[in-house]
Coordinates of C-alpha atoms in Angstrom, one line a residue:
M1 CA 32.1 -47.1 -166.1
F2 CA 32.0 -45.4 -169.5
R3 CA 34.7 -47.7 -170.9
N4 CA 33.0 -50.8 -169.6
D5 CA 29.6 -49.9 -170.9
R6 CA 29.7 -48.3 -174.4
G7 CA 25.9 -47.8 -174.3
L8 CA 26.1 -45.6 -171.2
R9 CA 25.1 -42.1 -172.1
A10 CA 25.5 -40.4 -168.7
V11 CA 25.8 -40.8 -164.9
V12 CA 24.1 -39.0 -162.1
V13 CA 26.6 -37.5 -159.7
E14 CA 25.4 -37.0 -156.1
Q15 CA 26.9 -34.0 -154.2
G16 CA 25.5 -34.1 -150.8
E17 CA 21.8 -33.1 -151.2
S18 CA 22.2 -32.0 -154.8
F19 CA 22.7 -33.9 -158.1
G20 CA 24.5 -33.2 -161.3
L21 CA 24.7 -35.0 -164.7
L22 CA 28.0 -36.1 -166.3
T23 CA 27.5 -37.1 -169.9
R24 CA 29.8 -39.2 -172.1
D25 CA 30.2 -36.3 -174.5
H26 CA 31.2 -33.8 -171.7
L27 CA 33.6 -36.3 -170.1
E28 CA 35.3 -37.0 -173.5
F29 CA 35.5 -33.3 -174.1
K30 CA 37.3 -32.8 -170.7
L31 CA 39.7 -35.7 -171.1
T32 CA 40.7 -34.7 -174.6
G33 CA 41.2 -31.0 -173.8
R34 CA 43.3 -28.5 -175.8
L35 CA 46.5 -30.0 -177.3
G36 CA 45.5 -33.4 -176.0
Y37 CA 46.6 -32.8 -172.3
G38 CA 43.1 -33.2 -170.8
R39 CA 43.6 -36.7 -169.5
A40 CA 46.8 -35.9 -167.7
L41 CA 45.4 -32.7 -166.2
N42 CA 42.2 -34.3 -165.0
T43 CA 43.5 -37.7 -163.9
R44 CA 43.2 -36.9 -160.2
R45 CA 39.9 -35.0 -160.3
T46 CA 36.6 -36.4 -159.0
A47 CA 33.5 -36.8 -161.1
S48 CA 31.8 -33.9 -159.4
E49 CA 34.7 -31.6 -160.4
L50 CA 34.1 -32.4 -164.0
L51 CA 30.4 -31.4 -164.0
P52 CA 29.5 -28.6 -166.5
A53 CA 29.8 -25.2 -165.0
A54 CA 26.6 -24.0 -166.7
G55 CA 24.6 -26.7 -164.9
S56 CA 22.9 -29.7 -166.4
S57 CA 19.8 -30.0 -164.2
M58 CA 16.4 -28.2 -164.0
A59 CA 13.3 -28.5 -161.8
A60 CA 10.6 -30.9 -162.9
E61 CA 7.9 -28.2 -162.4
L62 CA 9.5 -25.8 -164.9
D63 CA 7.1 -25.2 -167.8
L64 CA 8.1 -26.5 -171.2
Q65 CA 8.8 -23.0 -172.8
S66 CA 11.1 -22.1 -169.9
A67 CA 12.9 -25.4 -170.1
A68 CA 13.4 -25.0 -173.9
Q69 CA 14.7 -21.4 -173.3
A70 CA 17.1 -22.7 -170.6
V71 CA 18.5 -25.3 -173.1
L72 CA 19.1 -22.6 -175.7
E73 CA 21.0 -20.5 -173.2
R74 CA 23.5 -23.3 -172.5
P75 CA 27.0 -23.1 -174.1
E76 CA 26.8 -24.4 -177.7
Y77 CA 28.9 -27.5 -177.1
E78 CA 26.6 -28.5 -174.2
R79 CA 23.3 -27.3 -175.7
Y80 CA 22.0 -30.7 -177.0
Q81 CA 23.4 -32.9 -174.3
D82 CA 21.1 -34.8 -171.9
L83 CA 19.6 -33.1 -168.9
L84 CA 18.8 -34.0 -165.3
V85 CA 15.3 -33.3 -164.2
L86 CA 14.9 -33.1 -160.5
S87 CA 11.6 -33.8 -158.7
A88 CA 10.5 -34.9 -155.2
T89 CA 10.7 -38.6 -156.4
G90 CA 14.4 -38.2 -157.4
P91 CA 16.4 -37.3 -160.5
R92 CA 15.7 -38.6 -163.9
I93 CA 17.5 -38.2 -167.2
V94 CA 15.8 -36.7 -170.3
T95 CA 17.1 -35.9 -173.7
V96 CA 16.9 -32.4 -175.1
S97 CA 15.1 -33.8 -178.1
D98 CA 12.3 -34.9 -175.7
I99 CA 11.9 -31.4 -174.4
F100 CA 11.7 -29.8 -177.8
A101 CA 9.3 -32.5 -179.0
A102 CA 7.1 -31.8 -176.0
V103 CA 7.2 -28.0 -176.7
S104 CA 6.4 -28.7 -180.4
A105 CA 3.4 -30.8 -179.3
Q106 CA 2.3 -28.1 -177.0
F107 CA 2.5 -25.5 -179.7
R108 CA 0.7 -27.8 -182.1
H109 CA -2.0 -28.3 -179.6
A110 CA -2.3 -24.5 -179.2
S111 CA -2.5 -24.0 -182.9
L112 CA -5.5 -26.4 -183.1
H113 CA -7.4 -25.2 -180.1
D114 CA -9.2 -22.1 -179.0
P115 CA -7.3 -20.6 -176.1
L116 CA -10.4 -19.3 -174.3
T117 CA -12.7 -22.3 -174.3
G118 CA -10.2 -25.1 -175.0
L119 CA -12.3 -26.4 -177.9
P120 CA -10.8 -27.4 -181.2
N121 CA -10.7 -24.5 -183.7
R122 CA -11.4 -24.2 -187.4
R123 CA -8.0 -25.5 -188.3
M124 CA -8.7 -28.7 -186.4
L125 CA -11.8 -29.1 -188.5
E126 CA -9.9 -28.7 -191.7
E127 CA -7.0 -31.0 -190.8
H128 CA -8.5 -33.8 -188.7
C129 CA -12.2 -34.2 -189.4
P130 CA -13.3 -37.0 -191.8
D131 CA -13.3 -36.4 -195.5
I132 CA -16.9 -35.2 -195.9
G133 CA -16.6 -35.1 -199.6
A134 CA -15.8 -38.8 -199.8
S135 CA -18.5 -39.7 -197.4
A136 CA -21.2 -37.3 -198.6
G137 CA -23.3 -40.0 -200.0
L138 CA -23.3 -42.0 -196.8
P139 CA -25.8 -41.4 -194.0
G140 CA -24.7 -40.3 -190.6
V141 CA -22.6 -37.1 -191.2
G142 CA -24.0 -33.7 -190.2
M143 CA -22.9 -30.2 -189.2
L144 CA -24.4 -27.7 -186.8
F145 CA -23.4 -24.1 -187.1
I146 CA -24.3 -22.1 -183.9
D147 CA -24.3 -18.3 -183.7
L148 CA -25.1 -16.6 -180.4
D149 CA -27.8 -14.0 -181.0
D150 CA -26.8 -10.3 -180.6
F151 CA -23.8 -11.3 -178.5
K152 CA -22.0 -8.0 -179.4
S153 CA -24.4 -6.3 -177.0
V154 CA -23.1 -8.5 -174.2
N155 CA -19.6 -7.2 -174.7
D156 CA -20.7 -3.7 -175.2
T157 CA -22.9 -3.7 -172.1
Y158 CA -21.0 -5.8 -169.6
G159 CA -17.5 -5.8 -171.0
H160 CA -15.3 -8.3 -172.7
R161 CA -14.4 -10.1 -169.4
T162 CA -18.0 -11.0 -168.9
G163 CA -18.4 -11.8 -172.5
D164 CA -15.5 -14.2 -172.4
A165 CA -16.9 -15.9 -169.3
A166 CA -20.2 -16.3 -171.1
L167 CA -18.5 -17.9 -174.1
T168 CA -16.7 -20.3 -171.7
E169 CA -19.9 -21.2 -169.9
F170 CA -21.7 -21.7 -173.3
A171 CA -18.9 -24.1 -174.4
R172 CA -19.5 -26.2 -171.2
R173 CA -23.3 -26.3 -171.9
L174 CA -22.6 -27.2 -175.5
A175 CA -20.4 -30.1 -174.5
R176 CA -23.0 -31.4 -172.1
S177 CA -25.7 -31.1 -174.8
V178 CA -23.8 -32.9 -177.5
G179 CA -22.1 -35.5 -175.4
S180 CA -20.4 -38.2 -177.5
R181 CA -22.5 -37.6 -180.6
G182 CA -20.2 -35.0 -182.1
S183 CA -17.0 -33.0 -182.2
L184 CA -17.2 -29.4 -180.9
M185 CA -15.4 -26.4 -182.4
R186 CA -15.2 -22.7 -181.8
L187 CA -14.9 -21.0 -185.1
G188 CA -14.2 -17.6 -183.7
G189 CA -16.1 -14.8 -181.9
D190 CA -19.6 -16.1 -181.0
E191 CA -19.7 -18.8 -183.6
F192 CA -19.4 -22.5 -182.8
A193 CA -19.8 -25.7 -184.8
V194 CA -20.6 -29.4 -184.1
L195 CA -19.6 -32.1 -186.5
L196 CA -22.0 -35.0 -186.0
T197 CA -21.4 -38.6 -186.8
D198 CA -23.7 -41.6 -186.9
V199 CA -26.8 -39.4 -186.9
D200 CA -29.9 -39.1 -189.1
E201 CA -32.0 -36.0 -189.5
D202 CA -34.1 -36.6 -186.4
A203 CA -31.0 -37.3 -184.2
A204 CA -29.3 -34.2 -185.5
F205 CA -32.4 -32.1 -184.7
A206 CA -32.5 -33.6 -181.3
V207 CA -28.9 -32.5 -180.6
A208 CA -29.7 -29.0 -181.9
T209 CA -32.8 -28.8 -179.7
R210 CA -30.8 -29.8 -176.6
I211 CA -28.4 -27.0 -177.3
L212 CA -31.2 -24.4 -177.5
D213 CA -32.7 -25.9 -174.4
S214 CA -29.4 -25.5 -172.5
L215 CA -29.7 -21.7 -173.0
E216 CA -33.1 -21.5 -171.3
G217 CA -31.4 -21.0 -168.0
S218 CA -29.7 -17.6 -167.4
F219 CA -26.0 -17.0 -167.2
L220 CA -24.9 -15.8 -163.7
L221 CA -21.5 -14.1 -164.4
D222 CA -19.6 -11.5 -162.4
G223 CA -22.7 -10.6 -160.5
C224 CA -24.7 -10.2 -163.7
E225 CA -27.6 -12.2 -164.9
L226 CA -27.4 -12.7 -168.7
H227 CA -30.0 -14.2 -171.0
I228 CA -28.4 -15.6 -174.1
S229 CA -30.0 -17.3 -177.1
A230 CA -28.6 -18.9 -180.2
T231 CA -29.6 -19.7 -183.8
I232 CA -28.5 -23.0 -185.3
G233 CA -28.1 -24.1 -188.9
L234 CA -28.2 -27.8 -189.7
A235 CA -26.7 -29.5 -192.8
L236 CA -26.4 -33.2 -193.6
G237 CA -23.8 -34.9 -195.7
V238 CA -26.5 -36.5 -197.9
D239 CA -27.6 -33.1 -199.0
I240 CA -24.4 -32.1 -200.6
I241 CA -23.7 -35.1 -202.8
A242 CA -24.3 -33.0 -205.9
E243 CA -22.1 -30.2 -204.8
D244 CA -19.3 -29.4 -207.1
M245 CA -16.9 -28.7 -204.2
L246 CA -16.5 -32.1 -202.5
A247 CA -13.2 -31.2 -200.9
G248 CA -14.0 -31.7 -197.3
P249 CA -15.9 -30.3 -194.3
E250 CA -15.8 -26.7 -195.6
V251 CA -18.7 -27.5 -197.9
L252 CA -20.8 -28.9 -195.2
L253 CA -19.9 -26.1 -192.8
R254 CA -20.9 -23.5 -195.5
H255 CA -24.3 -25.2 -196.0
A256 CA -24.9 -25.1 -192.2
D257 CA -23.8 -21.5 -192.1
G258 CA -26.3 -20.8 -194.9
A259 CA -29.1 -22.5 -193.0
M260 CA -28.2 -20.5 -189.9
L261 CA -28.5 -17.2 -191.9
R262 CA -31.9 -18.2 -193.2
A263 CA -33.0 -19.0 -189.6
K264 CA -31.7 -15.5 -188.5
Q265 CA -33.8 -13.9 -191.2
E266 CA -36.9 -15.8 -189.9
G267 CA -36.5 -14.6 -186.4
K268 CA -33.5 -16.1 -184.6
R269 CA -33.6 -18.5 -181.6
R270 CA -34.4 -21.4 -183.9
I271 CA -33.0 -24.2 -186.0
G272 CA -32.6 -23.6 -189.7
R273 CA -32.4 -26.4 -192.2
I274 CA -31.7 -26.3 -195.9
G275 CA -33.0 -29.7 -197.0
P276 CA -32.4 -31.6 -200.3
C277 CA -35.5 -30.2 -201.9
Q278 CA -34.7 -26.6 -201.1
E279 CA -32.5 -24.2 -203.0
P280 CA -29.3 -23.7 -200.9
A281 CA -27.3 -21.6 -203.4
P282 CA -28.1 -18.0 -202.1
F283 CA -27.5 -19.0 -198.5
A284 CA -24.5 -21.1 -199.3
R285 CA -23.1 -18.1 -201.2
Q286 CA -23.7 -15.8 -198.2
A287 CA -21.9 -18.3 -196.0
H288 CA -19.0 -18.5 -198.4
I289 CA -18.8 -14.7 -198.4
R290 CA -18.7 -14.7 -194.6
R291 CA -15.8 -17.2 -194.6
R292 CA -13.8 -15.1 -197.1
L293 CA -14.5 -11.7 -195.6
S294 CA -11.7 -11.9 -193.1
S295 CA -9.1 -12.4 -195.8
A296 CA -10.4 -9.8 -198.2
V297 CA -7.9 -7.1 -197.1
V298 CA -5.0 -9.6 -196.7
D299 CA -5.5 -11.0 -200.2
S300 CA -5.4 -7.5 -201.7
A301 CA -8.8 -8.4 -203.3
L302 CA -10.3 -5.0 -202.5
T303 CA -10.1 -2.0 -204.9
L304 CA -11.6 1.5 -205.0
H305 CA -13.3 2.9 -208.1
Y306 CA -14.2 6.5 -208.2
Q307 CA -17.4 8.0 -209.6
P308 CA -17.3 11.7 -210.6
V309 CA -19.8 14.2 -209.2
L310 CA -21.1 17.1 -211.4
D311 CA -21.8 20.6 -210.2
L312 CA -25.1 21.4 -211.9
A313 CA -24.8 25.2 -211.6
T314 CA -21.3 25.4 -213.2
G315 CA -21.0 22.2 -215.1
E316 CA -17.6 21.6 -213.5
D317 CA -16.2 18.6 -211.7
A318 CA -17.4 18.6 -208.0
G319 CA -15.2 15.7 -206.9
V320 CA -15.6 11.9 -206.8
E321 CA -17.2 9.3 -204.6
A322 CA -15.0 6.3 -203.7
L323 CA -16.8 3.0 -204.3
L324 CA -15.6 -0.3 -202.9
R325 CA -15.1 -3.3 -205.2
W326 CA -14.3 -6.9 -204.1
N327 CA -13.1 -9.5 -206.6
D328 CA -12.4 -12.6 -204.5
P329 CA -10.0 -15.2 -205.9
E330 CA -12.5 -18.0 -205.0
I331 CA -15.9 -16.5 -205.4
G332 CA -15.3 -13.8 -208.1
P333 CA -16.8 -10.3 -208.1
I334 CA -19.0 -9.6 -205.1
A335 CA -21.4 -6.6 -205.0
P336 CA -21.2 -4.2 -202.0
D337 CA -24.8 -4.8 -201.1
E338 CA -23.9 -8.5 -200.7
F339 CA -20.9 -8.2 -198.4
I340 CA -21.3 -4.9 -196.6
P341 CA -24.3 -6.1 -194.4
L342 CA -22.3 -9.3 -193.6
A343 CA -19.2 -7.2 -192.8
E344 CA -21.3 -5.1 -190.4
H345 CA -22.7 -8.2 -188.7
T346 CA -19.3 -9.9 -188.3
G347 CA -17.3 -6.7 -187.3
D348 CA -15.1 -7.0 -190.4
I349 CA -16.4 -3.6 -191.5
H350 CA -13.9 -1.9 -189.1
R351 CA -10.8 -3.4 -190.9
I352 CA -12.4 -2.9 -194.3
G353 CA -13.4 0.6 -193.5
A354 CA -9.9 1.5 -192.3
W355 CA -8.4 0.1 -195.5
V356 CA -10.9 2.2 -197.6
L357 CA -10.1 5.4 -195.7
D358 CA -6.3 4.9 -196.1
E359 CA -6.6 4.0 -199.8
A360 CA -8.7 7.0 -200.5
C361 CA -6.3 9.3 -198.7
A362 CA -3.4 7.8 -200.6
Q363 CA -5.2 8.4 -203.9
S364 CA -6.0 12.0 -202.9
R365 CA -2.3 12.5 -202.3
S366 CA -1.5 11.0 -205.7
W367 CA -3.9 13.3 -207.5
I368 CA -2.6 16.3 -205.6
D369 CA 1.0 15.5 -206.6
A370 CA -0.1 15.1 -210.3
G371 CA -1.7 18.6 -210.3
T372 CA -5.3 17.3 -210.6
P373 CA -6.6 17.5 -207.0
R374 CA -10.1 16.1 -206.5
N375 CA -12.4 16.1 -203.4
I376 CA -13.1 12.5 -202.4
A377 CA -16.2 11.2 -200.6
V378 CA -15.7 8.0 -198.5
N379 CA -18.6 5.9 -197.3
V380 CA -18.7 5.0 -193.6
S381 CA -21.0 2.5 -191.9
P382 CA -22.8 3.6 -188.7
V383 CA -21.2 0.5 -187.1
Q384 CA -17.8 2.2 -187.5
F385 CA -18.9 5.0 -185.1
A386 CA -19.6 2.5 -182.3
G387 CA -16.2 2.7 -180.7
G388 CA -16.1 6.5 -180.7
T389 CA -12.7 6.7 -182.2
L390 CA -13.5 7.2 -185.9
P391 CA -12.6 11.0 -185.9
S392 CA -9.1 10.2 -184.5
E393 CA -8.6 7.4 -187.1
I394 CA -9.6 9.7 -189.9
Q395 CA -7.3 12.5 -188.6
A396 CA -4.5 10.0 -188.5
A397 CA -5.1 8.9 -192.1
V398 CA -5.2 12.5 -193.3
N399 CA -2.0 13.3 -191.5
R400 CA -0.3 10.1 -192.7
H401 CA -0.8 11.1 -196.3
G402 CA -0.5 14.8 -195.8
I403 CA -3.7 15.9 -197.5
P404 CA -5.9 18.9 -196.6
A405 CA -8.9 17.7 -194.5
R406 CA -11.3 19.9 -196.7
M407 CA -10.6 17.5 -199.6
L408 CA -12.3 14.6 -197.8
E409 CA -16.0 14.1 -197.2
I410 CA -17.4 11.3 -195.0
E411 CA -20.7 9.8 -196.2
V412 CA -22.8 8.0 -193.6
T413 CA -24.5 5.1 -195.3
E414 CA -28.0 3.9 -194.3
G415 CA -27.4 0.2 -194.6
T416 CA -27.6 -0.1 -190.8
A417 CA -29.7 2.0 -188.5
I418 CA -27.8 4.6 -186.4
V419 CA -28.3 3.2 -182.9
D420 CA -26.5 5.9 -180.8
V421 CA -27.5 9.1 -182.5
P422 CA -26.0 11.5 -180.0
S423 CA -22.6 9.8 -180.2
V424 CA -22.6 9.8 -184.0
A425 CA -23.7 13.4 -184.1
S426 CA -20.9 14.4 -181.7
Q427 CA -18.3 12.6 -183.9
L428 CA -19.7 14.2 -187.1
R429 CA -19.4 17.7 -185.5
E430 CA -15.8 16.8 -184.6
L431 CA -15.1 15.9 -188.3
M432 CA -16.7 19.1 -189.5
D433 CA -14.5 21.1 -187.0
M434 CA -11.5 19.3 -188.6
G435 CA -12.6 20.7 -192.0
L436 CA -14.1 17.6 -193.5
G437 CA -17.5 17.5 -195.3
V438 CA -20.2 15.3 -193.9
A439 CA -22.9 13.7 -196.1
L440 CA -25.9 11.5 -195.4
D441 CA -25.9 9.0 -198.2
D442 CA -28.9 7.2 -199.8
Y443 CA -31.5 9.5 -198.1
G444 CA -34.9 8.0 -198.2
S445 CA -33.9 4.4 -198.8
A446 CA -33.9 3.0 -195.3
Y447 CA -33.9 4.5 -191.8
S448 CA -33.6 8.2 -192.3
S449 CA -36.2 10.8 -191.7
L450 CA -36.6 14.6 -191.6
A451 CA -36.0 14.3 -187.8
M452 CA -32.6 12.8 -188.6
L453 CA -31.7 15.9 -190.6
R454 CA -32.4 18.1 -187.6
V455 CA -30.2 16.0 -185.3
L456 CA -27.2 15.2 -187.5
P457 CA -24.7 17.9 -188.5
L458 CA -24.4 17.7 -192.3
T459 CA -22.9 19.6 -195.2
T460 CA -24.5 17.4 -197.9
L461 CA -27.6 15.3 -198.3
K462 CA -27.6 12.7 -201.1
I463 CA -31.0 11.7 -202.4
D464 CA -31.3 8.0 -203.1
K465 CA -31.7 6.9 -206.8
A466 CA -35.1 5.4 -205.9
F467 CA -36.5 9.0 -205.9
I468 CA -34.5 10.1 -209.0
R469 CA -35.6 7.1 -211.1
D470 CA -39.1 8.4 -211.7
I471 CA -38.5 12.2 -211.4
D472 CA -39.0 12.7 -215.2
S473 CA -42.1 10.5 -215.4
D474 CA -44.0 11.0 -212.1
P475 CA -45.0 14.6 -211.2
H476 CA -45.6 13.6 -207.6
T477 CA -42.0 12.4 -207.3
A478 CA -40.7 15.7 -208.7
I479 CA -42.8 17.6 -206.2
I480 CA -41.4 15.6 -203.3
V481 CA -37.8 16.1 -204.5
R482 CA -38.4 19.9 -205.0
G483 CA -39.7 20.2 -201.4
L484 CA -36.8 18.2 -200.0
I485 CA -34.2 20.3 -201.9
Q486 CA -35.8 23.6 -200.7
T487 CA -36.0 22.3 -197.1
V488 CA -32.5 21.1 -197.0
N489 CA -31.0 24.1 -198.7
A490 CA -32.8 26.3 -196.2
M491 CA -30.8 24.5 -193.5
G492 CA -27.6 25.4 -195.2
V493 CA -27.0 21.8 -196.6
R494 CA -26.2 21.0 -200.2
V495 CA -28.1 18.4 -202.1
T496 CA -26.7 15.7 -204.4
A497 CA -28.9 13.5 -206.6
E498 CA -27.8 9.9 -207.1
G499 CA -28.4 7.5 -210.0
V500 CA -28.9 10.1 -212.8
E501 CA -29.1 8.0 -216.0
R502 CA -31.1 10.2 -218.4
Q503 CA -30.7 13.8 -219.7
E504 CA -34.3 14.6 -218.8
Q505 CA -33.6 13.7 -215.2
L506 CA -30.5 16.0 -215.2
N507 CA -32.5 18.9 -216.7
I508 CA -35.3 18.6 -214.1
L509 CA -32.8 18.5 -211.3
R510 CA -31.2 21.7 -212.5
D511 CA -34.6 23.3 -212.6
L512 CA -35.4 22.2 -209.1
G513 CA -32.2 23.8 -207.8
C514 CA -30.3 20.6 -207.0
D515 CA -26.6 21.4 -206.3
T516 CA -24.8 18.3 -207.6
A517 CA -25.5 15.0 -209.3
Q518 CA -23.9 11.7 -210.1
G519 CA -24.8 8.7 -212.1
Y520 CA -24.1 6.7 -215.3
L521 CA -25.2 9.7 -217.5
I522 CA -22.3 11.7 -216.1
A523 CA -19.7 9.0 -215.7
R524 CA -19.5 5.4 -214.4
P525 CA -17.3 4.4 -211.5
M526 CA -13.7 3.9 -212.8
A527 CA -10.3 3.1 -211.7
P528 CA -7.9 6.0 -211.1
A529 CA -5.9 5.3 -214.3
E530 CA -9.1 6.0 -216.3
F531 CA -9.5 9.5 -215.0
S532 CA -7.5 11.2 -217.8
M533 CA -10.7 11.5 -219.9
V534 CA -13.1 12.4 -217.1
T535 CA -12.8 16.2 -217.4
N536 CA -13.7 16.2 -221.1
E537 CA -16.7 13.8 -220.5
I538 CA -18.1 16.0 -217.7
E539 CA -17.7 19.2 -219.7
D540 CA -19.6 17.6 -222.6
N541 CA -22.5 16.9 -220.3

């Protein structure tokens, strides 16, 4: 048969109720054999006796990954020969390349789709959506950026299983609301996007309104009734024709994200729109920062600078505060007050905070080894306390770098309100029991009160620069600061003044009994390499 038909690749050999595959390559291998005696040795054998010992068939219901693994486990000389796939309808021959092509397609599909909802992901947007830059001047292209409001509370209250079910249900409602007017995407977490085509502003608003209306009904999941809302940002291609970055859908997505952020600030559960006559730059910048946050640590774009703290009684160095700096390769320098609130909102603050802690401990070890040990204060967001594991994470970092715990101080910043005060207080006591200092940073700038001082265990209180700014020109401010210092010292807590820029401020703080101070008058934040001159500068002051 093989001699008569040179195009014949293989034959199916029936053995009772089973089947085997005899390929041309395997037959020629057997008939050649070692020393060329294969034909003589096998001349009286049947086709079934020449079948590969390792087997050349597999069940049709076997998943593609398992099929590919079975191919790779075959002997090398048989690995890429044809296979026999057995099903209820009978045997059929497939090539190994077909299997690997199917596996490749499956992995390709997985790389472009969200595994939870099955929707296309951000990579799909970047690779397969129309060139928005080229079509920005044409009507009909739009983007909706959808962010579920306070969705973190769903996971925290009901668990991630219920949260995942809610996201899946929202994806179904989103698909029904959009219909054939757009392409859906899940960007990650509780963020979704819809690329609209062939729409004007009214039609785009109509789609966004249907999405909000779809959330009016409650979500019944795992015996729980959830009420979920969303905020939507809308951007149209005609609005970004003057944008410098006309490289694709990323620009349109960033404008929609900026519109969503504005809507969040105005009260959530609404549609935001940055139109052609409005100034999109601040919100587009915020959206760009949100997009880059997740890669800040990976790109090694974060650094720590250290600002010295002066002991006002002795004039000696009282340690340093670690201050985070971000110089993004795309955006450039980004101030902490720009990206920290966004990091708290997105949850990136946990990874960034862990990096800061590890970097500060590594620097402490370096200074100790150089014979110039310094106490380091590290800022921690209240969001980082939410999981209840921060003390163990800090202990692990301290142990990893082999530094004394007493040389580290944790500063709780006030950018976000402390929601679970008892939990935070418990974790702060645990840190103090470990030997760390605990400070309340930026006191008086946001959410803190005298009641907070009574509840939170502290070793240091840092008065915000807003109070220090006028201390040498406004007698009432000096009286307030004096009373605060006396009250806090009576509780056994030290006081640090922030933002000292003039000698008169420093003199008054000494007279008021303030313990320590920091600010540009004493020293600006600097990289570790610049600290060789710090001691002399502090002593001069």
